[in-house]
Amino acid sequence: MADESYEEGQNCGTFLSCMIDVLEKWTGLEILEGSLNYLDYLLWVFTPFIVVFILPLFIVLFLYLSILFLHVYKRKKELKEAYSINFWDGARKTLATLWDGHATIWHGYEVHGLEKIPDEGPVLIVYYHGAIPVDYYYFLAKVIIQKGRPCHSVADHFLFKLPGFKLLLEVFSVMHGPQEECVKALKNGHLLAISPGGVREALFSDETYGIFWSNRKGFAQVAIDAQVPIIPMFTRNIREGFRIFGGFGIFKWLYEKFKWPFVPIYGGFPVKFCTYLGDPIPYEPNITAAELAEKAKQAVQGLIDQHQIIPGNIFRALSERVYWNQNDE
């Protein structure tokens, strides 16, 4: 028995060899031996390279998590006070601190014009929608931390169908409409943010930063009914952080047919993100929704023209992450 065990151990020199042996005995397919032994050989050859390049990443990850912890610890007193007042306020501020830390470390994130957001009272924020609106998440974090107030958001219906998202959407006051609920939120004195282009703009705009609002003017009617100003918002390089693969024809058909974003996204690059808030567009009692929607669109377009080099370029955006001078725009 000992000799048999020894022979089996010799035949199973590695875990993969063992698995090959088991599969062959179980299936009776000896043909597996050639191809899988070749894979075993490749694994043996490349293991030193994997160890050399992967293990240092764990050190970087540990350092990254350490910095995030310090961002949270730095605001320990504020977080303690927030939890003592309201449990969900504390949770929001904790998550905002984590997001703000991630934004600072990975993207060197900045916001210009945050003073235009009032410390109290309603405002409608209208923004350009990137492939993944991670810049908007960072902006929310800044508002929660620096302004001490949450911002209600309007999101596409598909987000509410994602498993496990319900609590997150509730805690951060995310709604899918309708207009009456948006007006109600503003009349109750809250901040509200809408991307008129929505998922369509996220999926089908590109590095030229085209605005895909079509003839949407519901958001403008919300501002008119609530009698609030509109603040335009745009983030430099948001299309360089995440991008969409080509072949829009079939993906556009799938979206129009099923209203789900079936488009492959790539990126997550540590490019420079800088969010700009434009001057408020004041409420005018005699303006129409179409006119106000066009004003808001032109305001966002103006921010794009002023702050974004078109077409966008990933390598340029990466270089801006290392060397960024506001005066170079």
Coordinates of C-alpha atoms in Angstrom, one line a residue:
M1 CA 0.0 0.0 0.0
A2 CA 2.8 2.4 0.8
D3 CA 4.5 1.7 -2.5
E4 CA 1.3 2.3 -4.4
S5 CA 0.8 5.7 -2.6
Y6 CA 4.4 6.6 -3.4
E7 CA 3.9 5.8 -7.1
E8 CA 0.7 7.9 -7.2
G9 CA 2.6 10.8 -5.5
Q10 CA 5.3 10.6 -8.1
N11 CA 2.8 10.6 -11.0
C12 CA 1.0 13.6 -9.4
G13 CA 4.1 15.9 -9.4
T14 CA 1.9 19.0 -9.4
F15 CA -1.7 19.7 -8.6
L16 CA -2.5 20.1 -12.3
S17 CA -0.9 16.8 -13.1
C18 CA -3.1 15.2 -10.4
M19 CA -6.2 16.7 -11.9
I20 CA -5.2 15.4 -15.4
D21 CA -4.7 11.9 -13.9
V22 CA -8.1 12.0 -12.2
L23 CA -9.9 13.3 -15.3
E24 CA -8.3 10.6 -17.5
K25 CA -9.3 7.8 -15.1
W26 CA -12.8 9.2 -14.7
T27 CA -13.5 9.8 -18.4
G28 CA -11.2 7.3 -20.0
L29 CA -10.0 10.1 -22.4
E30 CA -6.2 9.7 -22.5
I31 CA -6.1 12.4 -25.2
L32 CA -6.3 14.9 -22.4
E33 CA -2.8 14.1 -21.3
G34 CA -1.0 15.8 -24.2
S35 CA -2.9 19.1 -24.1
L36 CA -3.1 19.4 -20.4
N37 CA 0.5 18.4 -19.8
Y38 CA 1.4 21.2 -22.2
L39 CA -0.6 23.6 -20.0
D40 CA 1.1 22.2 -17.0
Y41 CA 4.5 22.9 -18.7
L42 CA 3.4 26.5 -19.5
L43 CA 2.3 27.1 -15.9
W44 CA 5.7 25.8 -14.7
V45 CA 7.6 28.1 -17.1
F46 CA 5.6 31.2 -16.3
T47 CA 5.1 30.7 -12.5
P48 CA 8.3 32.8 -11.7
F49 CA 7.0 35.7 -13.9
I50 CA 3.6 35.5 -12.2
V51 CA 5.1 35.6 -8.8
V52 CA 7.5 38.4 -9.7
F53 CA 4.7 40.7 -11.1
I54 CA 1.7 39.8 -9.0
L55 CA 3.1 39.8 -5.5
P56 CA 4.2 43.5 -5.7
L57 CA 0.6 44.4 -6.6
F58 CA -0.5 43.0 -3.2
I59 CA 1.9 45.5 -1.6
V60 CA 0.5 48.3 -3.7
L61 CA -3.1 47.2 -2.8
F62 CA -2.2 47.1 0.9
L63 CA -0.8 50.6 0.7
Y64 CA -3.8 51.8 -1.2
L65 CA -6.2 50.4 1.5
S66 CA -4.0 51.9 4.2
I67 CA -4.4 55.3 2.6
L68 CA -8.2 54.9 2.4
F69 CA -8.2 53.9 6.0
L70 CA -6.3 57.2 6.9
H71 CA -8.9 59.2 4.9
V72 CA -11.6 57.7 7.0
Y73 CA -9.6 58.1 10.3
K74 CA -8.9 61.7 9.5
R75 CA -12.7 62.4 9.6
K76 CA -13.2 60.1 12.6
K77 CA -14.7 62.9 14.8
E78 CA -17.1 64.1 12.0
L79 CA -18.2 60.5 11.4
K80 CA -18.8 59.9 15.1
E81 CA -21.0 63.0 15.2
A82 CA -22.9 62.0 12.1
Y83 CA -23.7 58.6 13.5
S84 CA -24.8 60.1 16.8
I85 CA -27.3 62.3 14.9
N86 CA -28.7 59.9 12.3
F87 CA -27.5 56.3 11.5
W88 CA -27.9 56.7 7.7
D89 CA -26.2 60.2 7.8
G90 CA -23.2 58.5 9.3
A91 CA -23.3 55.7 6.8
R92 CA -23.5 58.2 3.9
K93 CA -20.6 60.2 5.3
T94 CA -18.5 57.1 5.7
L95 CA -19.1 55.9 2.2
A96 CA -18.6 59.4 0.9
T97 CA -15.2 59.5 2.7
L98 CA -14.2 56.2 1.0
W99 CA -15.3 57.4 -2.4
D100 CA -13.5 60.7 -1.9
G101 CA -10.3 58.9 -0.9
H102 CA -10.5 56.7 -4.0
A103 CA -11.1 59.8 -6.2
T104 CA -8.1 61.6 -4.7
I105 CA -5.7 58.6 -4.9
W106 CA -6.7 57.2 -8.3
H107 CA -7.8 60.3 -10.3
G108 CA -6.4 63.3 -8.4
Y109 CA -10.0 64.4 -8.5
E110 CA -10.9 68.1 -8.2
V111 CA -14.1 70.1 -8.3
H112 CA -14.1 73.7 -9.5
G113 CA -17.1 75.8 -8.6
L114 CA -18.4 73.9 -5.6
E115 CA -19.1 77.3 -4.0
K116 CA -22.0 77.6 -6.5
I117 CA -23.9 74.9 -4.7
P118 CA -25.8 76.5 -1.9
D119 CA -25.4 75.4 1.7
E120 CA -29.2 75.2 1.9
G121 CA -32.0 75.4 -0.5
P122 CA -32.9 73.7 -3.8
V123 CA -30.9 73.6 -7.0
L124 CA -31.2 71.4 -10.1
I125 CA -27.8 70.1 -11.3
V126 CA -27.6 69.0 -14.9
Y127 CA -24.6 67.0 -16.1
Y128 CA -22.9 65.2 -19.0
H129 CA -23.1 61.4 -18.6
G130 CA -19.9 59.4 -19.1
A131 CA -19.7 55.7 -20.0
I132 CA -19.7 55.0 -16.2
P133 CA -20.7 58.2 -14.3
V134 CA -18.0 57.6 -11.6
D135 CA -17.3 61.3 -11.6
Y136 CA -20.8 62.0 -10.4
Y137 CA -20.3 59.6 -7.5
Y138 CA -17.1 61.5 -6.6
F139 CA -19.1 64.7 -6.9
L140 CA -21.8 63.4 -4.5
A141 CA -19.0 62.5 -2.0
K142 CA -17.6 66.1 -2.2
V143 CA -21.1 67.6 -1.6
I144 CA -21.8 65.3 1.4
I145 CA -18.4 66.0 2.9
Q146 CA -17.9 69.7 2.2
K147 CA -21.5 70.9 2.1
G148 CA -22.9 68.6 4.7
R149 CA -26.0 67.7 2.7
P150 CA -27.0 64.9 0.4
C151 CA -28.0 65.3 -3.2
H152 CA -31.0 63.4 -4.7
S153 CA -30.4 61.8 -8.0
V154 CA -32.5 60.6 -11.0
A155 CA -31.3 57.3 -12.5
D156 CA -32.4 54.9 -15.2
H157 CA -35.0 52.2 -14.5
F158 CA -32.5 49.4 -15.0
L159 CA -30.5 50.3 -11.9
F160 CA -33.6 49.5 -9.8
K161 CA -33.7 46.0 -11.3
L162 CA -30.1 45.1 -10.2
P163 CA -30.0 42.6 -7.4
G164 CA -28.9 44.1 -4.1
F165 CA -29.0 47.8 -5.2
K166 CA -32.3 48.7 -3.4
L167 CA -30.8 49.7 -0.1
L168 CA -28.0 51.7 -1.7
L169 CA -30.4 53.6 -3.9
E170 CA -32.7 54.3 -0.9
V171 CA -30.0 55.6 1.4
F172 CA -28.6 57.9 -1.3
S173 CA -32.1 59.1 -2.4
V174 CA -31.9 57.9 -5.9
M175 CA -35.2 58.0 -7.9
H176 CA -36.3 57.1 -11.4
G177 CA -38.8 60.0 -11.6
P178 CA -41.6 60.8 -12.4
Q179 CA -41.5 64.6 -12.8
E180 CA -43.9 65.1 -9.9
E181 CA -41.4 63.4 -7.5
C182 CA -38.5 65.5 -8.8
V183 CA -40.5 68.7 -8.2
K184 CA -41.5 67.5 -4.8
A185 CA -37.8 66.9 -3.8
L186 CA -36.8 70.4 -5.0
K187 CA -39.8 72.0 -3.2
N188 CA -38.7 70.3 0.0
G189 CA -35.4 72.1 -0.3
H190 CA -33.2 69.3 -1.6
L191 CA -30.5 69.3 -4.2
L192 CA -31.4 67.2 -7.3
A193 CA -29.1 66.0 -10.1
I194 CA -30.2 64.8 -13.6
S195 CA -28.4 63.7 -16.7
P196 CA -30.8 64.4 -19.6
G197 CA -28.7 62.2 -21.9
G198 CA -28.9 59.3 -19.5
V199 CA -27.9 55.8 -20.5
R200 CA -28.2 56.7 -24.2
E201 CA -25.5 59.4 -23.8
A202 CA -23.4 57.0 -21.7
L203 CA -23.4 54.3 -24.4
F204 CA -23.4 56.2 -27.7
S205 CA -21.3 59.3 -27.0
D206 CA -17.6 58.9 -27.4
E207 CA -14.2 60.8 -27.2
T208 CA -15.7 63.6 -29.2
Y209 CA -18.0 64.3 -26.2
G210 CA -21.2 64.6 -28.2
I211 CA -24.4 65.5 -26.2
F212 CA -27.2 63.1 -26.7
W213 CA -30.2 64.9 -25.2
S214 CA -32.5 64.6 -28.2
N215 CA -35.5 66.7 -27.5
R216 CA -35.8 66.0 -23.8
K217 CA -37.1 68.9 -21.8
G218 CA -38.8 67.2 -18.8
F219 CA -35.9 68.2 -16.6
A220 CA -36.4 71.8 -17.6
Q221 CA -40.1 71.6 -16.8
V222 CA -39.1 70.3 -13.4
A223 CA -37.0 73.4 -12.8
I224 CA -39.8 75.7 -13.9
D225 CA -42.4 74.0 -11.8
A226 CA -40.1 74.0 -8.7
Q227 CA -38.9 77.6 -9.6
V228 CA -35.3 76.7 -9.0
P229 CA -32.0 77.6 -10.9
I230 CA -30.1 75.0 -13.0
I231 CA -26.4 74.5 -12.5
P232 CA -24.6 72.8 -15.5
M233 CA -21.8 70.3 -14.7
F234 CA -19.1 68.5 -16.8
T235 CA -16.0 66.4 -15.9
R236 CA -12.9 66.7 -17.9
N237 CA -11.5 63.3 -19.2
I238 CA -14.5 61.3 -18.1
R239 CA -14.6 59.5 -21.5
E240 CA -10.9 58.6 -21.1
G241 CA -11.5 56.9 -17.7
F242 CA -14.0 54.5 -19.2
R243 CA -14.8 53.8 -22.8
I244 CA -17.2 51.8 -24.9
F245 CA -16.1 49.2 -27.5
G246 CA -17.1 49.9 -31.1
G247 CA -19.8 48.3 -33.2
F248 CA -22.6 50.6 -32.0
G249 CA -25.2 49.3 -34.6
I250 CA -26.1 46.0 -32.9
F251 CA -25.6 47.5 -29.4
K252 CA -27.9 50.4 -30.1
W253 CA -30.5 48.0 -31.4
L254 CA -30.3 45.9 -28.3
Y255 CA -30.6 49.0 -26.1
E256 CA -33.6 50.4 -28.0
K257 CA -35.2 46.9 -28.0
F258 CA -34.7 45.9 -24.3
K259 CA -33.6 49.1 -22.6
W260 CA -30.6 47.4 -21.0
P261 CA -27.0 48.6 -21.5
F262 CA -25.6 45.6 -23.4
V263 CA -22.4 47.4 -24.4
P264 CA -19.0 46.2 -23.3
I265 CA -17.0 48.8 -21.4
Y266 CA -13.3 48.9 -20.8
G267 CA -11.0 51.3 -18.8
G268 CA -10.8 52.3 -15.2
F269 CA -7.6 54.1 -16.1
P270 CA -6.1 56.5 -13.5
V271 CA -6.6 59.6 -15.6
K272 CA -7.1 63.1 -14.3
F273 CA -10.7 63.9 -13.5
C274 CA -11.7 67.5 -12.9
T275 CA -15.4 68.5 -12.5
Y276 CA -16.5 72.0 -13.4
L277 CA -19.7 73.7 -12.3
G278 CA -21.0 76.5 -14.5
D279 CA -22.8 79.6 -13.5
P280 CA -26.4 79.0 -12.4
I281 CA -29.2 79.5 -15.0
P282 CA -31.8 81.5 -13.0
Y283 CA -35.5 80.7 -12.9
E284 CA -37.5 82.9 -15.3
P285 CA -41.3 82.8 -14.9
N286 CA -42.0 83.3 -18.6
I287 CA -39.5 80.9 -20.2
T288 CA -40.7 77.7 -21.8
A289 CA -39.4 74.2 -21.0
A290 CA -37.9 73.9 -24.6
E291 CA -36.1 77.2 -24.2
L292 CA -34.7 76.4 -20.8
A293 CA -33.6 72.9 -22.0
E294 CA -31.7 74.5 -24.8
K295 CA -30.1 77.0 -22.4
A296 CA -29.0 74.2 -20.2
K297 CA -27.6 72.2 -23.1
Q298 CA -25.6 75.1 -24.4
A299 CA -24.3 75.7 -20.9
V300 CA -23.0 72.1 -20.6
Q301 CA -21.6 72.4 -24.2
G302 CA -19.8 75.5 -23.2
L303 CA -18.1 73.7 -20.3
I304 CA -17.0 70.9 -22.7
D305 CA -15.7 73.4 -25.2
Q306 CA -13.8 75.3 -22.5
H307 CA -12.3 72.5 -20.5
Q308 CA -12.0 69.4 -22.7
I309 CA -9.5 68.8 -25.5
I310 CA -11.4 67.1 -28.3
P311 CA -11.0 64.3 -29.3
G312 CA -10.2 63.0 -25.9
N313 CA -6.9 61.0 -25.6
I314 CA -6.2 58.4 -22.9
F315 CA -2.4 58.9 -22.9
R316 CA -2.9 62.7 -22.6
A317 CA -5.4 62.2 -19.8
L318 CA -2.9 59.9 -18.0
S319 CA -0.1 62.5 -18.4
E320 CA -2.4 65.1 -16.8
R321 CA -2.8 62.8 -13.8
V322 CA 1.0 63.2 -13.3
Y323 CA 1.4 66.8 -14.3
W324 CA -1.7 69.0 -14.1
N325 CA -1.8 72.8 -14.4
Q326 CA -5.1 74.5 -14.5
N327 CA -3.6 77.3 -16.5
D328 CA -2.7 74.9 -19.4
E329 CA -6.4 74.6 -20.4

